[in-house]
Coordinates of C-alpha atoms in Angstrom, one line a residue:
M1 CA 80.1 173.2 120.4
L2 CA 81.4 169.9 119.5
C3 CA 84.4 170.3 121.8
G4 CA 82.1 171.4 124.6
A5 CA 79.9 168.3 124.2
L6 CA 82.9 166.1 124.4
V7 CA 84.0 167.6 127.7
R8 CA 80.6 167.4 129.3
G9 CA 80.4 163.6 129.6
P10 CA 79.7 160.2 128.1
V11 CA 75.9 160.9 127.6
H12 CA 76.4 162.1 124.1
K13 CA 79.0 159.5 122.9
T14 CA 77.0 157.9 120.2
A15 CA 75.8 161.1 118.7
I16 CA 79.3 162.5 118.9
Y17 CA 80.8 159.5 117.0
R18 CA 78.1 159.8 114.4
S19 CA 78.8 163.5 114.0
L20 CA 82.5 162.8 113.7
S21 CA 82.0 160.3 111.0
E22 CA 79.8 162.8 109.1
L23 CA 82.1 165.7 109.7
L24 CA 85.3 163.7 108.9
P25 CA 84.5 161.4 106.0
S26 CA 88.2 160.8 105.4
P27 CA 91.4 160.9 107.5
V28 CA 92.5 164.1 105.7
A29 CA 89.7 166.0 107.4
V30 CA 91.4 165.6 110.8
L31 CA 94.9 166.5 109.6
G32 CA 96.4 169.2 111.8
H33 CA 93.5 169.0 114.4
D34 CA 93.6 167.8 117.9
V35 CA 92.0 164.4 118.5
R36 CA 90.4 163.8 121.8
C37 CA 90.8 160.4 123.2
L38 CA 88.0 159.3 125.5
S39 CA 89.2 157.6 128.7
A40 CA 87.0 157.0 131.7
G41 CA 84.6 159.7 130.7
R42 CA 87.3 162.4 130.4
G43 CA 88.5 164.2 127.4
V44 CA 92.3 164.0 126.9
V45 CA 93.9 166.0 124.2
C46 CA 96.5 164.0 122.1
K47 CA 98.4 166.1 119.7
Q48 CA 99.6 163.4 117.3
P49 CA 99.9 164.3 113.7
I50 CA 98.2 161.8 111.4
P51 CA 100.2 160.8 108.3
T52 CA 99.1 162.3 105.0
L53 CA 97.2 159.9 102.8
P54 CA 96.5 160.4 99.1
Q55 CA 93.3 162.2 98.1
P56 CA 90.6 160.2 96.4
A57 CA 91.6 161.8 93.2
H58 CA 95.2 160.6 93.7
R59 CA 94.0 157.1 94.5
R60 CA 91.9 157.1 91.3
D61 CA 95.1 158.1 89.4
L62 CA 97.0 155.2 91.0
L63 CA 94.3 152.8 90.2
S64 CA 94.2 154.0 86.6
I65 CA 97.8 152.8 86.1
P66 CA 97.8 149.5 84.2
R67 CA 99.2 146.8 86.5
T68 CA 98.8 143.1 86.5
R69 CA 98.3 141.1 89.6
A70 CA 101.5 139.2 89.1
E71 CA 103.5 142.5 88.9
S72 CA 102.0 143.8 92.1
H73 CA 102.7 140.5 93.9
S74 CA 106.3 140.4 92.7
K75 CA 107.0 144.0 93.8
L76 CA 105.5 143.3 97.2
A77 CA 107.7 140.2 97.5
V78 CA 110.8 142.1 96.5
R79 CA 110.0 144.9 99.0
S80 CA 109.4 142.3 101.7
L81 CA 112.7 140.6 100.9
H82 CA 114.6 143.9 101.0
S83 CA 113.0 144.7 104.3
E84 CA 113.9 141.3 105.8
N85 CA 117.6 141.6 104.5
D86 CA 117.9 145.1 106.0
A87 CA 116.5 144.0 109.3
M88 CA 118.9 141.0 109.4
F89 CA 121.8 143.2 108.5
Y90 CA 121.0 145.8 111.2
S91 CA 120.5 143.0 113.7
M92 CA 123.9 141.5 113.0
Y93 CA 125.5 144.9 113.0
A94 CA 124.0 145.7 116.4
Y95 CA 125.0 142.3 117.7
L96 CA 128.6 142.5 116.5
S97 CA 129.1 146.2 117.5
N98 CA 128.1 145.3 121.1
L99 CA 130.4 142.3 121.4
P100 CA 133.4 142.7 123.7
R101 CA 136.7 142.9 121.8
L102 CA 138.0 139.7 123.5
H103 CA 135.1 137.8 122.1
V104 CA 135.8 139.1 118.6
L105 CA 139.4 138.2 118.9
G106 CA 138.5 134.7 120.1
M107 CA 136.1 134.1 117.2
A108 CA 138.8 135.2 114.8
M109 CA 141.3 132.9 116.4
V110 CA 138.9 129.9 116.2
A111 CA 138.3 130.7 112.5
Y112 CA 142.0 130.8 111.8
V113 CA 142.6 127.5 113.6
V114 CA 139.9 125.9 111.5
Y115 CA 141.5 127.3 108.3
Y116 CA 145.0 126.2 109.4
L117 CA 143.9 122.6 110.2
I118 CA 141.9 122.2 107.0
Q119 CA 143.8 124.2 104.4
V120 CA 147.4 124.4 105.6
V121 CA 148.3 121.2 107.5
K122 CA 148.5 118.4 104.9
R123 CA 150.4 115.2 104.2
P124 CA 152.9 115.8 101.3
I125 CA 152.2 114.3 97.9
I126 CA 154.7 111.8 96.6
A127 CA 154.9 111.9 92.8
C128 CA 156.7 108.7 91.8
S129 CA 156.0 105.6 89.8
D130 CA 154.7 102.7 91.7
G131 CA 157.8 100.6 92.0
P132 CA 160.9 99.9 94.2
F133 CA 161.9 103.6 94.8
K134 CA 158.5 104.7 96.0
Q135 CA 158.1 101.6 98.2
Y136 CA 161.5 102.2 99.7
L137 CA 160.9 105.8 100.5
I138 CA 157.6 105.1 102.2
R139 CA 159.3 102.4 104.4
Q140 CA 162.5 104.2 105.2
V141 CA 161.8 107.9 105.3
P142 CA 159.2 108.5 108.0
T143 CA 158.9 112.2 107.4
L144 CA 157.0 111.5 104.1
E145 CA 154.2 109.7 106.0
N146 CA 153.6 112.6 108.4
K147 CA 151.7 115.8 107.9
Y148 CA 153.8 119.0 107.4
W149 CA 152.9 121.5 110.0
P150 CA 154.1 125.0 108.9
T151 CA 154.8 127.7 111.5
F152 CA 151.3 128.6 112.8
W153 CA 151.7 132.3 112.4
C154 CA 153.8 132.2 109.2
V155 CA 152.1 130.2 106.5
E156 CA 152.2 132.6 103.5
S157 CA 154.8 131.6 100.9
R158 CA 156.7 134.9 100.6
A159 CA 156.7 135.2 104.4
Q160 CA 158.1 131.7 104.8
T161 CA 160.8 132.5 102.2
V162 CA 162.0 135.7 103.8
L163 CA 161.6 134.7 107.4
A164 CA 163.5 131.4 106.9
S165 CA 166.4 133.4 105.4
L166 CA 166.4 135.9 108.3
L167 CA 166.2 133.3 111.1
R168 CA 168.9 131.1 109.7
S169 CA 171.2 134.0 109.0
K170 CA 170.8 135.3 112.6
S171 CA 171.0 132.0 114.5
L172 CA 173.4 129.8 112.5
P173 CA 177.1 130.4 113.2
R174 CA 179.8 130.7 110.5
V175 CA 181.1 127.4 109.4
N176 CA 184.8 126.7 109.5
Y177 CA 185.4 125.0 106.2
R178 CA 188.6 123.7 104.8
R179 CA 189.0 125.5 101.4
E180 CA 190.3 123.9 98.3
I181 CA 190.9 125.8 95.1
L182 CA 190.3 123.6 92.1
P183 CA 191.8 124.6 88.7
L184 CA 189.6 123.8 85.7
K185 CA 190.6 122.7 82.2
D186 CA 189.9 126.1 80.6
G187 CA 192.0 128.0 83.2
G188 CA 189.2 128.9 85.5
E189 CA 189.0 128.2 89.2
V190 CA 186.3 127.2 91.7
A191 CA 186.4 126.9 95.4
L192 CA 185.5 123.7 97.2
D193 CA 184.7 124.1 100.9
W194 CA 185.0 120.9 103.0
M195 CA 183.4 120.2 106.3
E196 CA 184.8 117.0 107.9
E197 CA 184.9 117.7 111.6
G198 CA 183.9 114.7 113.7
C199 CA 183.4 112.4 110.7
D200 CA 184.7 108.9 110.5
E201 CA 187.3 108.1 107.8
R202 CA 184.8 105.9 106.0
A203 CA 181.9 108.4 106.4
P204 CA 180.0 109.2 103.2
C205 CA 180.2 112.6 101.5
I206 CA 177.5 114.9 100.1
L207 CA 178.3 117.5 97.5
I208 CA 176.1 120.6 97.8
L209 CA 175.4 123.1 95.0
P210 CA 174.1 126.5 96.2
G211 CA 171.5 128.6 94.4
L212 CA 171.7 131.5 92.0
T213 CA 174.1 133.7 93.9
G214 CA 174.6 131.5 96.9
E215 CA 177.9 130.2 98.3
S216 CA 179.1 128.1 101.2
Q217 CA 178.2 130.6 104.0
A218 CA 174.6 131.1 102.7
E219 CA 172.1 130.4 105.5
Y220 CA 170.3 127.6 103.7
I221 CA 173.6 125.9 102.9
K222 CA 174.7 126.1 106.6
C223 CA 171.4 124.5 107.6
L224 CA 172.1 121.4 105.5
V225 CA 175.8 121.3 106.5
F226 CA 175.0 121.2 110.2
A227 CA 172.3 118.6 109.6
A228 CA 174.8 116.4 107.7
Q229 CA 177.4 116.9 110.4
Q230 CA 175.0 115.8 113.1
A231 CA 174.3 112.6 111.1
G232 CA 178.0 111.9 110.8
M233 CA 178.4 112.7 107.1
R234 CA 181.1 114.9 105.5
V235 CA 180.1 117.8 103.2
V236 CA 181.8 119.6 100.4
V237 CA 180.2 122.8 99.0
F238 CA 180.8 123.7 95.3
N239 CA 181.1 127.5 94.9
N240 CA 180.5 128.6 91.3
R241 CA 183.0 130.7 89.4
G242 CA 183.3 134.2 90.8
L243 CA 181.6 133.3 94.1
G244 CA 182.8 132.4 97.5
G245 CA 185.4 135.2 97.6
I246 CA 187.7 134.0 94.8
E247 CA 188.9 135.9 91.8
L248 CA 187.6 135.2 88.3
K249 CA 190.4 133.8 86.2
T250 CA 188.6 133.7 82.9
P251 CA 185.8 135.8 81.5
R252 CA 183.1 133.2 82.2
L253 CA 180.7 132.9 85.1
Y254 CA 178.1 130.1 85.2
C255 CA 174.6 129.3 84.1
A256 CA 171.9 126.8 84.9
A257 CA 172.2 124.8 81.6
N258 CA 175.9 124.3 81.7
C259 CA 177.2 121.3 83.8
E260 CA 180.9 121.2 82.5
D261 CA 182.3 122.6 85.8
L262 CA 180.2 120.2 87.8
C263 CA 181.5 117.2 85.8
E264 CA 185.1 118.2 86.7
V265 CA 184.2 118.8 90.4
I266 CA 182.4 115.5 90.8
Q267 CA 185.3 113.6 89.3
H268 CA 187.8 115.4 91.5
V269 CA 185.8 114.8 94.7
R270 CA 185.4 111.1 93.8
R271 CA 189.2 110.8 93.3
T272 CA 189.8 112.6 96.6
L273 CA 187.6 110.4 98.7
P274 CA 188.5 106.9 99.9
A275 CA 187.2 104.2 97.6
Q276 CA 184.8 102.9 100.2
C277 CA 183.1 106.2 100.8
K278 CA 179.9 106.7 99.0
L279 CA 179.1 110.0 97.3
G280 CA 175.8 111.9 97.1
A281 CA 174.8 115.3 95.7
T282 CA 172.3 118.0 96.5
G283 CA 171.3 121.1 94.5
I284 CA 169.2 124.0 95.8
S285 CA 167.2 126.2 93.4
M286 CA 169.5 127.0 90.5
G287 CA 172.0 124.5 91.9
G288 CA 169.2 121.9 91.5
L289 CA 168.9 122.8 87.8
I290 CA 172.7 122.3 87.3
L291 CA 172.6 119.0 89.1
G292 CA 169.5 117.8 87.3
N293 CA 170.9 118.6 83.9
Y294 CA 174.1 116.7 84.8
L295 CA 172.1 113.7 85.9
A296 CA 170.1 113.7 82.7
R297 CA 172.9 114.5 80.2
K298 CA 175.6 112.4 81.9
S299 CA 173.4 109.6 83.0
D300 CA 175.9 106.7 82.8
E301 CA 178.7 108.8 84.3
A302 CA 176.5 110.1 87.1
R303 CA 175.4 106.6 88.0
S304 CA 178.9 105.3 88.2
I305 CA 179.9 108.1 90.7
L306 CA 176.8 109.1 92.7
S307 CA 174.8 106.7 94.9
A308 CA 171.9 109.1 95.5
A309 CA 170.9 112.7 94.7
K310 CA 168.5 115.3 96.0
I311 CA 167.2 118.7 94.7
I312 CA 165.3 121.3 96.7
S313 CA 163.0 124.1 95.4
V314 CA 164.2 123.7 91.9
P315 CA 162.5 125.9 89.2
W316 CA 161.4 122.9 87.0
D317 CA 160.1 125.1 84.1
V318 CA 162.4 128.1 83.8
H319 CA 160.0 130.0 81.6
K320 CA 157.1 129.7 84.1
G321 CA 159.5 130.4 87.0
S322 CA 160.7 133.6 85.4
A323 CA 157.2 134.8 84.7
S324 CA 156.2 133.9 88.3
I325 CA 159.0 135.8 89.9
E326 CA 158.1 139.0 88.0
K327 CA 154.5 139.1 89.2
P328 CA 153.8 142.2 91.3
V329 CA 154.3 143.2 94.0
I330 CA 156.1 141.0 96.5
N331 CA 157.4 138.4 93.9
S332 CA 158.9 141.2 91.8
L333 CA 160.6 142.6 94.9
L334 CA 162.3 139.2 95.5
G335 CA 163.3 139.1 91.9
R336 CA 164.8 142.5 92.1
H337 CA 166.8 141.4 95.1
L338 CA 168.3 138.4 93.2
A339 CA 168.9 140.5 90.1
G340 CA 170.8 143.0 92.3
S341 CA 172.9 140.1 93.6
L342 CA 173.8 139.1 90.0
C343 CA 174.8 142.6 89.2
R344 CA 177.0 142.8 92.2
T345 CA 178.7 139.6 91.3
L346 CA 179.4 140.9 87.9
S347 CA 180.6 144.3 89.2
N348 CA 183.1 142.5 91.4
H349 CA 184.9 141.3 88.3
L350 CA 184.5 144.3 86.0
D351 CA 188.2 144.5 85.1
I352 CA 188.3 141.3 83.2
Y353 CA 185.1 142.1 81.3
R354 CA 185.9 145.6 80.3
E355 CA 188.8 144.6 78.1
I356 CA 186.9 141.7 76.4
Y357 CA 183.5 143.4 75.8
Q358 CA 184.5 146.9 75.1
D359 CA 184.1 146.5 71.3
S360 CA 181.3 144.0 71.4
D361 CA 177.5 144.4 71.6
I362 CA 177.5 143.6 75.3
D363 CA 176.9 146.8 77.3
I364 CA 178.3 146.2 80.8
Q365 CA 177.0 149.4 82.2
R366 CA 173.5 148.6 81.0
I367 CA 173.7 145.1 82.4
L368 CA 174.6 146.5 85.8
R369 CA 171.3 148.4 85.8
C370 CA 169.2 145.3 85.2
K371 CA 166.1 145.1 87.5
T372 CA 165.0 141.5 86.7
I373 CA 166.7 138.2 86.4
K374 CA 165.4 137.7 82.9
E375 CA 166.8 141.0 81.8
F376 CA 170.2 140.1 83.1
D377 CA 170.1 136.7 81.4
E378 CA 169.0 138.3 78.2
L379 CA 171.7 140.9 78.1
F380 CA 174.5 138.8 79.6
T381 CA 174.1 135.1 80.5
A382 CA 172.5 134.0 77.2
K383 CA 175.1 135.8 75.1
Q384 CA 178.0 134.7 77.2
F385 CA 177.1 131.0 76.7
G386 CA 176.2 131.3 73.0
Y387 CA 172.4 131.3 73.0
A388 CA 170.7 133.3 70.3
H389 CA 167.9 134.4 72.7
V390 CA 167.2 134.2 76.4
N391 CA 164.2 131.8 75.7
D392 CA 166.7 129.4 74.0
Y393 CA 168.7 129.4 77.2
Y394 CA 165.7 128.9 79.4
S395 CA 164.5 126.0 77.2
D396 CA 167.9 124.3 77.5
A397 CA 168.0 124.8 81.3
T398 CA 164.5 123.5 81.9
L399 CA 164.4 120.2 83.7
H400 CA 160.8 119.0 83.7
N401 CA 161.1 117.3 80.3
K402 CA 164.4 115.4 81.0
L403 CA 163.4 113.1 83.9
D404 CA 163.3 110.0 81.8
H405 CA 167.1 110.2 81.3
I406 CA 168.0 110.2 85.0
S407 CA 169.4 106.9 86.3
V408 CA 170.5 108.0 89.8
P409 CA 167.9 107.8 92.6
L410 CA 166.7 111.4 92.9
L411 CA 164.5 112.8 95.7
C412 CA 163.0 116.2 95.0
L413 CA 161.4 118.6 97.5
S414 CA 159.1 121.3 96.2
A415 CA 156.4 123.5 97.8
A416 CA 153.0 124.0 96.0
D417 CA 153.2 127.7 96.9
D418 CA 156.8 128.4 95.8
P419 CA 156.8 132.0 94.4
F420 CA 159.7 131.0 92.1
Q421 CA 157.8 128.1 90.6
P422 CA 154.0 127.7 90.2
L423 CA 152.3 124.5 91.0
D424 CA 151.3 123.7 87.5
A425 CA 155.0 123.7 86.4
I426 CA 155.9 120.8 88.7
P427 CA 156.2 117.7 86.5
I428 CA 153.9 115.5 88.5
K429 CA 152.8 113.4 85.5
A430 CA 156.3 112.9 84.3
A431 CA 157.5 111.8 87.8
N432 CA 154.7 109.3 88.1
Q433 CA 156.1 107.6 85.0
C434 CA 159.8 107.8 85.9
T435 CA 161.8 105.1 87.5
H436 CA 164.4 107.1 89.4
V437 CA 162.7 110.4 90.3
A438 CA 160.4 111.1 93.3
I439 CA 159.0 114.5 93.9
V440 CA 157.7 115.4 97.4
I441 CA 155.2 118.3 97.2
T442 CA 154.2 120.1 100.4
A443 CA 151.1 122.4 100.5
R444 CA 153.2 125.2 102.0
G445 CA 156.8 126.1 102.4
G446 CA 157.7 128.9 100.0
H447 CA 161.1 128.9 98.3
I448 CA 163.7 127.1 100.5
G449 CA 161.6 127.9 103.5
F450 CA 159.8 124.9 105.0
L451 CA 159.6 126.4 108.5
E452 CA 157.6 124.5 111.2
G453 CA 156.8 124.7 114.9
W454 CA 155.5 127.6 117.1
W455 CA 158.9 129.2 117.0
P456 CA 160.9 127.7 114.1
S457 CA 164.3 126.6 115.3
T458 CA 167.2 126.0 112.9
K459 CA 168.3 122.6 114.2
D460 CA 165.4 120.4 113.2
Q461 CA 163.4 121.8 110.3
Y462 CA 161.5 119.9 107.6
M463 CA 164.0 120.5 104.9
G464 CA 167.0 119.4 107.0
R465 CA 165.2 116.5 108.5
L466 CA 164.2 115.1 105.1
F467 CA 167.7 115.7 103.9
T468 CA 169.3 113.6 106.6
E469 CA 166.8 110.8 106.7
Y470 CA 167.2 110.2 102.9
F471 CA 171.0 110.4 102.7
T472 CA 171.5 108.5 106.0
K473 CA 169.6 105.5 104.6
A474 CA 171.0 105.9 101.0
L475 CA 174.7 106.4 101.8
F476 CA 175.3 104.5 104.9
D477 CA 173.1 101.6 103.7
E478 CA 174.1 99.3 106.5
D479 CA 171.8 96.5 105.4
G480 CA 172.3 96.9 101.7
E481 CA 168.6 97.5 101.1
F482 CA 169.1 100.8 99.2
Q483 CA 171.6 99.3 96.8
H484 CA 169.3 96.4 96.2
T485 CA 166.5 98.9 95.5
A486 CA 168.8 100.9 93.2
N487 CA 169.6 97.7 91.2
K488 CA 165.9 96.9 90.7
M489 CA 165.3 100.5 89.7
H490 CA 168.0 100.3 87.1
E491 CA 166.5 97.1 85.6
R492 CA 163.2 98.9 85.1
F493 CA 165.1 101.9 83.7
L494 CA 166.9 99.7 81.1
A495 CA 163.7 97.8 80.2
K496 CA 161.9 101.1 79.6
Q497 CA 164.7 102.4 77.5
T498 CA 164.7 99.3 75.5
V499 CA 161.0 99.5 74.7
A500 CA 161.3 103.2 73.8
L501 CA 164.3 102.5 71.6
A502 CA 162.5 99.7 69.8
A503 CA 159.4 101.8 69.3
S504 CA 161.4 104.8 67.9
S505 CA 163.4 102.4 65.6
S506 CA 160.3 100.8 64.2
S507 CA 158.6 104.1 63.6
S508 CA 161.5 105.7 61.9
S509 CA 162.4 102.5 59.9
S510 CA 165.9 102.5 61.4
S511 CA 168.5 99.9 60.5
P512 CA 168.1 96.6 62.5
L513 CA 171.9 96.6 62.9
L514 CA 171.7 99.8 64.9
L515 CA 169.0 98.4 67.2
N516 CA 171.0 95.2 67.8
K517 CA 174.0 97.3 68.7
K518 CA 172.1 99.2 71.3
L519 CA 170.8 96.0 72.9
D520 CA 174.1 94.2 73.2
A521 CA 174.5 95.3 76.8
G522 CA 172.0 92.8 78.1
T523 CA 169.0 95.1 78.1
L524 CA 166.8 92.4 76.7
D525 CA 167.6 90.1 79.6
H526 CA 166.5 92.8 82.0
K527 CA 163.3 93.3 80.1
V528 CA 162.5 89.6 80.2
K529 CA 163.1 89.5 84.0
L530 CA 160.5 92.3 84.5
M531 CA 158.0 90.8 82.1

């Protein structure tokens, strides 16, 4: 009857509504029934299910749960926050999923450009004491004042290291050296490769020391050789014992802490060159360790022979460098490659070692299976050079604590992301207090990488450009400014040594006669000049 009354017309609207409110006291009463919507006096059936609501008994149960007003407000706020976050997430997802791929690629490129300009492109740091050397470098070496722009698509340290090696090896031609075999005092031999084409008779010379297993045809050596040749300087590359294709005459290779061979080589090169030709030296990686130890241990001799020196990507703290190269995964792969090169060098001279070590504790076959540089040094290098433990060898080879003894102007190039040497191992503090050492630290560059440009060429790269700028000014020295700067640096060096000697003598209650003997060379006069 109720349904029939609804169909007949609007006359009974009020009564019908009252009847509905009486018949359906709660929304549950209409659950599952048809609800007729009144529109213009007609009955339209809308079959829409009404959500189930809790019964009054359920509501009384809910109200009976003890709840404070603060708890209810906090839960409502959390629920509202979650709903807002979900809505925002779905909105972003819908927006990004509907973006064209070109737009996404464009946004990624813009983000990378911003990252490149802010985090990658930086002016290098110059760690050097405020004095004559630093002032000279800022005036005469323009590369140090410019930002270093690494290759845009290759800024990662390991990528720079590997790509630089590949590009140089493929694009640089073989160098036609003039080879000289130099006999050493203990019966050994080393090979000296000279590059003098197109050089003037009075042109200066640069002695280059390669890295761990490098020789004169290594790609990074050729990069420096061609850079020096273009600048009109002659070059001689020192190949360590057993490298460069020469036979090993004695059962001894080389190590980073021993500079005896280098002493003989430098003295021979100095005697070979004309008297008016100035001589400089450059060491790369482990070659930088050998050169640095020579400059520190033979300070007076080095100053009398060398006018300037430079080292590139040197592992300042060998302990930290060894730990860094063994980190997984890419660093350890680079380390395995170098360890394999060491094993191959040893295997090329097995005949001479089998007879000597067959009754000793050195197991050659086990050494040839080494997977890391430290393992090779522990089993072979340290024992061959008389160290009780590999850590003793590394401590002796480490360079970062010897800078105060160097008296030859030394420019160093290191990258903050060098996988062979962490940033915290670079002796920035020591260099800031040293008179003759300046360390240039770039934000990127890897290990002997330093690529730059959209497509890195091999003719004008950061490493080679800094190399030629520094040695051109230091060795040609047409106006005599570098020599004048070097003299002022040495005065400061002597004054600092005098003060240190006096302090150590007074603290240890040394004899005054010993102190007077050390100061006879006029060091007090230099100190007075600077005061």
